[in-house]
Tab-separated table of C-alpha atoms in Angstrom:
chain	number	residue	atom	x	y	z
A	127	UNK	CA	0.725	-13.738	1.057
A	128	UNK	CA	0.689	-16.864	-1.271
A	129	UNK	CA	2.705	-15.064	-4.101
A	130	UNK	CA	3.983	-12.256	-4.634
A	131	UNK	CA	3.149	-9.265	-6.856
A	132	UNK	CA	6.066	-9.575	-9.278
A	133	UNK	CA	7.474	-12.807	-10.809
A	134	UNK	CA	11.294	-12.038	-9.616
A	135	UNK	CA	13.719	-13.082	-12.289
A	136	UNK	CA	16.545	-11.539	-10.284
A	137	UNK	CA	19.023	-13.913	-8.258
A	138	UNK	CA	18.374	-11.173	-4.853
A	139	UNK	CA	20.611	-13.615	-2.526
A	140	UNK	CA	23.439	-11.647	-2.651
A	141	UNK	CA	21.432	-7.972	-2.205
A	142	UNK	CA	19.640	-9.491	0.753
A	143	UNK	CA	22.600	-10.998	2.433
A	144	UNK	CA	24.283	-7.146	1.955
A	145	UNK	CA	20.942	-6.102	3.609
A	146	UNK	CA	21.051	-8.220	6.383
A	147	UNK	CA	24.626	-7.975	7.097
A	148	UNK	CA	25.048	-4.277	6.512
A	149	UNK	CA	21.707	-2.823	7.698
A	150	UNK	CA	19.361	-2.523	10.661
A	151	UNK	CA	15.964	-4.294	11.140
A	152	UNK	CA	13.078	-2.137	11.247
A	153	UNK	CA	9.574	-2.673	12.102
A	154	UNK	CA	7.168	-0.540	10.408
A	155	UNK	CA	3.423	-0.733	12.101
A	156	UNK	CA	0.654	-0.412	9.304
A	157	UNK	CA	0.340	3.070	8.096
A	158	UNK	CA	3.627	4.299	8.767
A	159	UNK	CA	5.828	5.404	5.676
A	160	UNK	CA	9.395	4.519	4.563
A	161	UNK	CA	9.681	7.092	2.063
A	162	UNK	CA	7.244	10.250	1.473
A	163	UNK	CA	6.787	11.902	-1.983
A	164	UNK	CA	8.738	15.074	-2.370
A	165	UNK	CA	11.135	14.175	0.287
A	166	UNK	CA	14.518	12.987	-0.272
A	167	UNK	CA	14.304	8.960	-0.956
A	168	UNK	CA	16.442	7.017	1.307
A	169	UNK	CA	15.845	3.356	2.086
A	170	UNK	CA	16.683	0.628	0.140
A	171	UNK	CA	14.839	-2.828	2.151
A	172	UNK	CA	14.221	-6.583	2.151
A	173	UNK	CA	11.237	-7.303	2.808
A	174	UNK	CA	11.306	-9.889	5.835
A	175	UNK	CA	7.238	-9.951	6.864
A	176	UNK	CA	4.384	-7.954	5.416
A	177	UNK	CA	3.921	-6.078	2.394
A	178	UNK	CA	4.002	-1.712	1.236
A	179	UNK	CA	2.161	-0.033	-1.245
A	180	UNK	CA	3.215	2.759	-3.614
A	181	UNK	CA	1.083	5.444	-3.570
A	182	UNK	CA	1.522	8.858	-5.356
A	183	UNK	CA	-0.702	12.523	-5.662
A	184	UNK	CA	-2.404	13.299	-8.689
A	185	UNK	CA	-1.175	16.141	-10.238
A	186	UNK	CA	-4.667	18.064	-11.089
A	187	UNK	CA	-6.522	15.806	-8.863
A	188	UNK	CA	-4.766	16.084	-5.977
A	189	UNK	CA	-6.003	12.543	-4.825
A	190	UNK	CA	-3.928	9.535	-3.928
A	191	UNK	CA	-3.142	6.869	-6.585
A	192	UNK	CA	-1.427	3.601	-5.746
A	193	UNK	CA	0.829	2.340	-8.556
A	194	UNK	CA	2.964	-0.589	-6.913
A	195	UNK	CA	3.595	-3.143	-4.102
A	196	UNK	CA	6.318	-4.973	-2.673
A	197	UNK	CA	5.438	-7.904	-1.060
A	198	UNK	CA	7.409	-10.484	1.787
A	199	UNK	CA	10.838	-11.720	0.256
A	200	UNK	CA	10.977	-8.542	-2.417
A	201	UNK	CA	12.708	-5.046	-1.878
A	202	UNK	CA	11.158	-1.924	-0.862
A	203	UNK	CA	12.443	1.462	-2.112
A	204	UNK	CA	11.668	3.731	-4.390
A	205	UNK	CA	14.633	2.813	-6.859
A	206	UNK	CA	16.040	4.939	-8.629
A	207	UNK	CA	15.407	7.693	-6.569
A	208	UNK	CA	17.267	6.040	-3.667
A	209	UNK	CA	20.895	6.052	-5.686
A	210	UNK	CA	20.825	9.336	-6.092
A	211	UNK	CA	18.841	10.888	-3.244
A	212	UNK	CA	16.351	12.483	-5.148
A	213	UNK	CA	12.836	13.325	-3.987
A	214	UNK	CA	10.885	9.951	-3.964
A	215	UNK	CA	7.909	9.774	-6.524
A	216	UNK	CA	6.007	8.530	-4.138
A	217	UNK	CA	4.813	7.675	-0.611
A	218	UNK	CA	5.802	4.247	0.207
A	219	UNK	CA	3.411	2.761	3.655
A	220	UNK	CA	3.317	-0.170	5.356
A	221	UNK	CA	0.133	-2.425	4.188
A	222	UNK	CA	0.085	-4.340	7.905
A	223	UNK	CA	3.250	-4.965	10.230
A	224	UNK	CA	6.496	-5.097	8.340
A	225	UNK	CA	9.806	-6.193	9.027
A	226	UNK	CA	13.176	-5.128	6.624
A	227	UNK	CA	16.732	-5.083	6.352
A	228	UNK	CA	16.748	-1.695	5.753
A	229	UNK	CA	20.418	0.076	4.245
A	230	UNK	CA	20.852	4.021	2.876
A	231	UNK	CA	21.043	4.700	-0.564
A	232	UNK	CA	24.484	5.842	0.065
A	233	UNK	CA	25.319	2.107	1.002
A	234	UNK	CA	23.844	0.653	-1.593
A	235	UNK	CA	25.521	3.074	-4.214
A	236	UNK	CA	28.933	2.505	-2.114
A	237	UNK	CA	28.084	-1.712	-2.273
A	238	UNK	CA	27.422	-1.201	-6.062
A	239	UNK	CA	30.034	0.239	-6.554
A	240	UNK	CA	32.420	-2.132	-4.787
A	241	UNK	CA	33.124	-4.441	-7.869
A	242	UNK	CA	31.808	-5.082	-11.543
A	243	UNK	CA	29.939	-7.529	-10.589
A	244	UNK	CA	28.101	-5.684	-8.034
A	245	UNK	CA	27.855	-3.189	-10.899
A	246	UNK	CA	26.636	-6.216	-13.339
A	247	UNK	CA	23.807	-6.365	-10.458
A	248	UNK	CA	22.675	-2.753	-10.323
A	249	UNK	CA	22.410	-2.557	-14.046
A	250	UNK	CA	20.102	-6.252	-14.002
A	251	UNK	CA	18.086	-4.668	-11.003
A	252	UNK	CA	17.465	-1.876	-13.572
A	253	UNK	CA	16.556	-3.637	-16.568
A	254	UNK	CA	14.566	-5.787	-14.211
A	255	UNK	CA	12.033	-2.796	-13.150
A	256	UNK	CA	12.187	-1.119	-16.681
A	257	UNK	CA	10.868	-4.477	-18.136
A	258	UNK	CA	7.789	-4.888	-15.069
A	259	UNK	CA	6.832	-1.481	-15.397
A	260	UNK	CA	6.411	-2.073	-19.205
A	261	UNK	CA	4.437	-4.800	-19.017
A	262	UNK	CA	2.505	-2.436	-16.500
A	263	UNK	CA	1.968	-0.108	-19.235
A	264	UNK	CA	1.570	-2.366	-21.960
A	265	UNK	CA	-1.652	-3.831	-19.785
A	266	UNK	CA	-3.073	-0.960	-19.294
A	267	UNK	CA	-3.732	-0.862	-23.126
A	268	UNK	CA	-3.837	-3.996	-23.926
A	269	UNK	CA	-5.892	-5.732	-21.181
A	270	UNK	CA	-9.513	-5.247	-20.123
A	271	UNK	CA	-10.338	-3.758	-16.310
A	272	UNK	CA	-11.670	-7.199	-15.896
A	273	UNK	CA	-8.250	-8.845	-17.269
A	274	UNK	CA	-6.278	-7.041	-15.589
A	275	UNK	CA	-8.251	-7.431	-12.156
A	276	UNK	CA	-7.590	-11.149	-12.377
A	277	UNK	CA	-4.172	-11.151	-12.988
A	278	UNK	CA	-3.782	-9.106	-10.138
A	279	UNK	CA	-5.749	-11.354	-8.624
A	280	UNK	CA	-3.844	-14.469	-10.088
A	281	UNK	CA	0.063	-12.523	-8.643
A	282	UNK	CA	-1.530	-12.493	-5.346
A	283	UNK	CA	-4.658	-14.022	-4.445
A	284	UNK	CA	-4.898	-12.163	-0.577
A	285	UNK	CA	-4.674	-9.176	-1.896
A	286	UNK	CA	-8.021	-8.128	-2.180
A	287	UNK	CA	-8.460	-8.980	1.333
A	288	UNK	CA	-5.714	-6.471	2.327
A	289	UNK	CA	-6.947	-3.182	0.018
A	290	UNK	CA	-10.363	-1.503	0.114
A	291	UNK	CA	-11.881	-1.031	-3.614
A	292	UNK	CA	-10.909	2.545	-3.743
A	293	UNK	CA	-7.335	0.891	-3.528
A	294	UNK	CA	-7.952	-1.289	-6.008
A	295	UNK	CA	-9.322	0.592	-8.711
A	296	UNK	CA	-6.514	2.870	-8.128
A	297	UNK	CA	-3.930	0.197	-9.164
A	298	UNK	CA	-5.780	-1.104	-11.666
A	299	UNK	CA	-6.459	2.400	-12.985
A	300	UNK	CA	-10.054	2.612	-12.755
A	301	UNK	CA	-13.116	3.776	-11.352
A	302	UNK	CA	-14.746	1.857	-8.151
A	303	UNK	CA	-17.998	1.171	-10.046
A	304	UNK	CA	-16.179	-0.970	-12.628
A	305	UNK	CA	-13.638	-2.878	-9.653
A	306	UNK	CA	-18.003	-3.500	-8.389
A	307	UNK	CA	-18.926	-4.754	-11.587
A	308	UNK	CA	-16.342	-6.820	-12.225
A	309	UNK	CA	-16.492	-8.652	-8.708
A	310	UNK	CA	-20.585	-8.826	-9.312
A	311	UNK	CA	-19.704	-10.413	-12.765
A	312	UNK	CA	-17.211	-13.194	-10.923
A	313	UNK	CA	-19.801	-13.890	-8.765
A	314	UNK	CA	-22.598	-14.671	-11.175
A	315	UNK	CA	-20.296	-15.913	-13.533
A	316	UNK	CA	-19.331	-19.098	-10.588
A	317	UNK	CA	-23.091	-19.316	-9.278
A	318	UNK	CA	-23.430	-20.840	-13.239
């Protein structure tokens, strides 16, 4: 991937070194799941190679919606849920091949816990995700389908080569017509 999905303003060095020194390396072949919704969440990882997506069952739908991504040199987990060992929120697969530095929520609550600054860290990591998922929410009613496809296309121009359009309009929180549309209107709109 050229980029990656989120613009990380958190210094990670120190979580990934804990990562590598403390946990295993896994390798996840594409499809397979580090975390499944309603199950207990318990993986916290660095991504090494690849990329996951977040995917999660409608309530009255029933059908699968995917709401995130962590890409190569970000962490995997669903966080909170991991500290605590509650059931994850959702089903977190492997896009293609992975490889993490993969830890249990219990070590990364005991390596938080270790020293205020490692506390400092878990309460940045929080603010962190509180502030991407409001811009996530804050786009979806302030941006256009079309707006919001190219800045997910801007974060990470391959990814459209990795997801289907069902995929696609399910993170961007619309129908596959429109994701159609929009791609139809790119094209015309360069042939000009």
């Amino acid at each position: 991937m050229e980029q990656k999905f989120s613009n990380n303003s958190i210094d990670i060095r120190t979580l990934k070194e804990f990562c590598e020194r403390e946990g295993e390396m896994v390798t996840y072949r594409k499809g397979e799941q580090l975390e499944r919704e309603g199950e207990p969440a318990k993986w916290f990882a660095f991504v090494e190679n690849g990329c996951f997506k977040y995917v999660t069952r409608g309530i009255s739908d029933g059908r699968n919606h995917l709401t995130w991504f962590s890409f190569e040199g970000e962490f995997v987990a669903d966080y909170p849920c991991v500290l605590s060992g509650k059931p994850s929120l959702a089903t977190i697969e492997a896009m293609m091949p992975c490889r993490v530095w993969r830890v249990s929520g219990e070590e990364l609550l005991q390596f938080f816990r270790r020293d205020i600054k490692s506390m400092e860290l878990r309460a940045v990591i929080g603010e962190h995700m509180l502030n991407q998922f409001k811009a996530r929410y804050q786009d979806f009613h302030r941006a256009t389908p079309h707006e919001r496809y190219n800045q997910l296309l801007s974060r990470c121009p391959g990814i459209v080569d990795m997801l289907d359009l069902q995929d696609i309009a399910s993170f961007l929180n619309v129908h596959p017509n429109t994701i159609s549309k929009i791609r139809r209107n790119i094209t015309f709109d360069d042939r000009k």
